[in-house]
Amino acid sequence: MGFRPLHDRVLVKRIEAEEKTAGGIIIPDTAKEKPQEGEIVAVGGGAKSEDGKITPLDVKAGDRILFGKWSGTEVKLDGQDLLIMKESDILGIVG
């Protein structure tokens, strides 16, 4: 993919939630909430401080993350629905 996020931004692919409940009930698309878990596809170079020093990000491509419900900006790249968000929108790394 020919896209690299800038500074402290990351490119995230949502990980789809299960289509069934533990009891076997199938959840229709209209009742599903957007997943808040994803996999990082690409990361920016890091945040730049006022004195010009670059602080690298704590996450890397391939990390599974949790993020806030309203985090990020939805984009479509190479036919994929992805999110661009700041590292500060990430709640944590799963695993």
mmCIF file of C-alpha atoms in Angstrom:
data_model
loop_
_atom_site.group_PDB
_atom_site.id
_atom_site.type_symbol
_atom_site.label_atom_id
_atom_site.label_comp_id
_atom_site.label_asym_id
_atom_site.label_seq_id
_atom_site.Cartn_x
_atom_site.Cartn_y
_atom_site.Cartn_z
ATOM 1 C CA MET A 1 0.000 0.000 0.000
ATOM 2 C CA GLY A 2 1.371 3.416 -0.939
ATOM 3 C CA PHE A 3 0.324 5.331 2.184
ATOM 4 C CA ARG A 4 2.393 6.368 5.193
ATOM 5 C CA PRO A 5 0.811 8.302 8.070
ATOM 6 C CA LEU A 6 2.616 11.429 9.244
ATOM 7 C CA HIS A 7 3.935 12.269 12.705
ATOM 8 C CA ASP A 8 2.016 10.547 15.535
ATOM 9 C CA ARG A 9 -0.746 9.082 13.363
ATOM 10 C CA VAL A 10 -1.424 5.410 12.665
ATOM 11 C CA LEU A 11 -3.368 3.579 9.955
ATOM 12 C CA VAL A 12 -5.705 0.942 11.429
ATOM 13 C CA LYS A 13 -7.760 -1.890 9.943
ATOM 14 C CA ARG A 14 -10.812 -2.744 12.043
ATOM 15 C CA ILE A 15 -11.113 -6.329 13.259
ATOM 16 C CA GLU A 16 -14.718 -7.380 12.744
ATOM 17 C CA ALA A 17 -16.691 -8.558 15.768
ATOM 18 C CA GLU A 18 -18.264 -11.991 15.995
ATOM 19 C CA GLU A 19 -21.522 -12.428 14.101
ATOM 20 C CA LYS A 20 -22.991 -14.659 16.829
ATOM 21 C CA THR A 21 -23.413 -14.334 20.578
ATOM 22 C CA ALA A 22 -22.018 -16.994 22.921
ATOM 23 C CA GLY A 23 -25.500 -18.560 22.983
ATOM 24 C CA GLY A 24 -25.575 -18.871 19.176
ATOM 25 C CA ILE A 25 -27.878 -15.945 18.365
ATOM 26 C CA ILE A 26 -26.924 -14.310 15.057
ATOM 27 C CA ILE A 27 -26.595 -10.532 15.294
ATOM 28 C CA PRO A 28 -28.003 -8.657 12.257
ATOM 29 C CA ASP A 29 -25.868 -5.917 10.657
ATOM 30 C CA THR A 30 -28.323 -3.236 11.778
ATOM 31 C CA ALA A 31 -27.806 -4.150 15.458
ATOM 32 C CA LYS A 32 -24.010 -4.437 15.353
ATOM 33 C CA GLU A 33 -21.805 -1.721 16.734
ATOM 34 C CA LYS A 34 -18.609 -0.845 14.927
ATOM 35 C CA PRO A 35 -15.709 -2.812 16.389
ATOM 36 C CA GLN A 36 -13.312 -0.968 18.668
ATOM 37 C CA GLU A 37 -10.463 -3.369 18.019
ATOM 38 C CA GLY A 38 -8.067 -3.171 15.106
ATOM 39 C CA GLU A 39 -4.697 -4.032 13.673
ATOM 40 C CA ILE A 40 -2.147 -1.362 12.889
ATOM 41 C CA VAL A 41 -1.252 -1.336 9.194
ATOM 42 C CA ALA A 42 1.268 1.548 9.203
ATOM 43 C CA VAL A 43 2.693 4.114 11.644
ATOM 44 C CA GLY A 44 4.085 7.607 11.281
ATOM 45 C CA GLY A 45 7.630 8.634 12.143
ATOM 46 C CA GLY A 46 6.793 9.989 15.591
ATOM 47 C CA ALA A 47 5.668 13.098 17.412
ATOM 48 C CA LYS A 48 7.867 16.180 17.172
ATOM 49 C CA SER A 49 8.391 18.170 20.372
ATOM 50 C CA GLU A 50 8.803 21.950 20.498
ATOM 51 C CA ASP A 51 12.587 21.605 20.567
ATOM 52 C CA GLY A 52 12.486 19.534 17.355
ATOM 53 C CA LYS A 53 13.187 16.111 18.865
ATOM 54 C CA ILE A 54 11.156 13.221 17.450
ATOM 55 C CA THR A 55 9.624 10.767 19.919
ATOM 56 C CA PRO A 56 8.942 7.382 18.275
ATOM 57 C CA LEU A 57 5.507 5.790 18.704
ATOM 58 C CA ASP A 58 4.864 3.023 21.254
ATOM 59 C CA VAL A 59 2.987 0.938 18.655
ATOM 60 C CA LYS A 60 4.145 -0.747 15.460
ATOM 61 C CA ALA A 61 2.592 -2.293 12.350
ATOM 62 C CA GLY A 62 0.937 -5.611 13.213
ATOM 63 C CA ASP A 63 -0.056 -4.641 16.802
ATOM 64 C CA ARG A 64 -3.672 -5.385 17.793
ATOM 65 C CA ILE A 65 -5.136 -2.375 19.576
ATOM 66 C CA LEU A 66 -8.265 -1.105 21.288
ATOM 67 C CA PHE A 67 -9.480 2.408 20.534
ATOM 68 C CA GLY A 68 -12.357 4.689 21.498
ATOM 69 C CA LYS A 69 -15.761 4.374 19.891
ATOM 70 C CA TRP A 70 -15.510 7.686 18.013
ATOM 71 C CA SER A 71 -11.747 7.622 17.344
ATOM 72 C CA GLY A 72 -10.142 8.249 14.005
ATOM 73 C CA THR A 73 -11.159 9.310 10.539
ATOM 74 C CA GLU A 74 -12.559 6.684 8.186
ATOM 75 C CA VAL A 75 -10.808 6.434 4.808
ATOM 76 C CA LYS A 76 -10.917 4.032 1.879
ATOM 77 C CA LEU A 77 -7.513 3.032 0.452
ATOM 78 C CA ASP A 78 -6.972 0.325 -2.178
ATOM 79 C CA GLY A 79 -10.598 -0.767 -1.690
ATOM 80 C CA GLN A 80 -10.191 -1.287 2.084
ATOM 81 C CA ASP A 81 -12.046 0.615 4.802
ATOM 82 C CA LEU A 82 -9.406 1.896 7.228
ATOM 83 C CA LEU A 83 -9.033 4.445 10.021
ATOM 84 C CA ILE A 84 -6.411 7.128 10.517
ATOM 85 C CA MET A 85 -6.010 8.156 14.146
ATOM 86 C CA LYS A 86 -3.523 9.777 16.473
ATOM 87 C CA GLU A 87 -1.555 7.533 18.805
ATOM 88 C CA SER A 88 -3.282 9.266 21.745
ATOM 89 C CA ASP A 89 -6.637 7.806 20.566
ATOM 90 C CA ILE A 90 -5.316 4.279 21.183
ATOM 91 C CA LEU A 91 -6.426 2.876 24.533
ATOM 92 C CA GLY A 92 -3.991 -0.032 24.622
ATOM 93 C CA ILE A 93 -2.339 -2.981 22.889
ATOM 94 C CA VAL A 94 -4.099 -6.369 23.023
ATOM 95 C CA GLY A 95 -2.041 -9.479 23.619
#
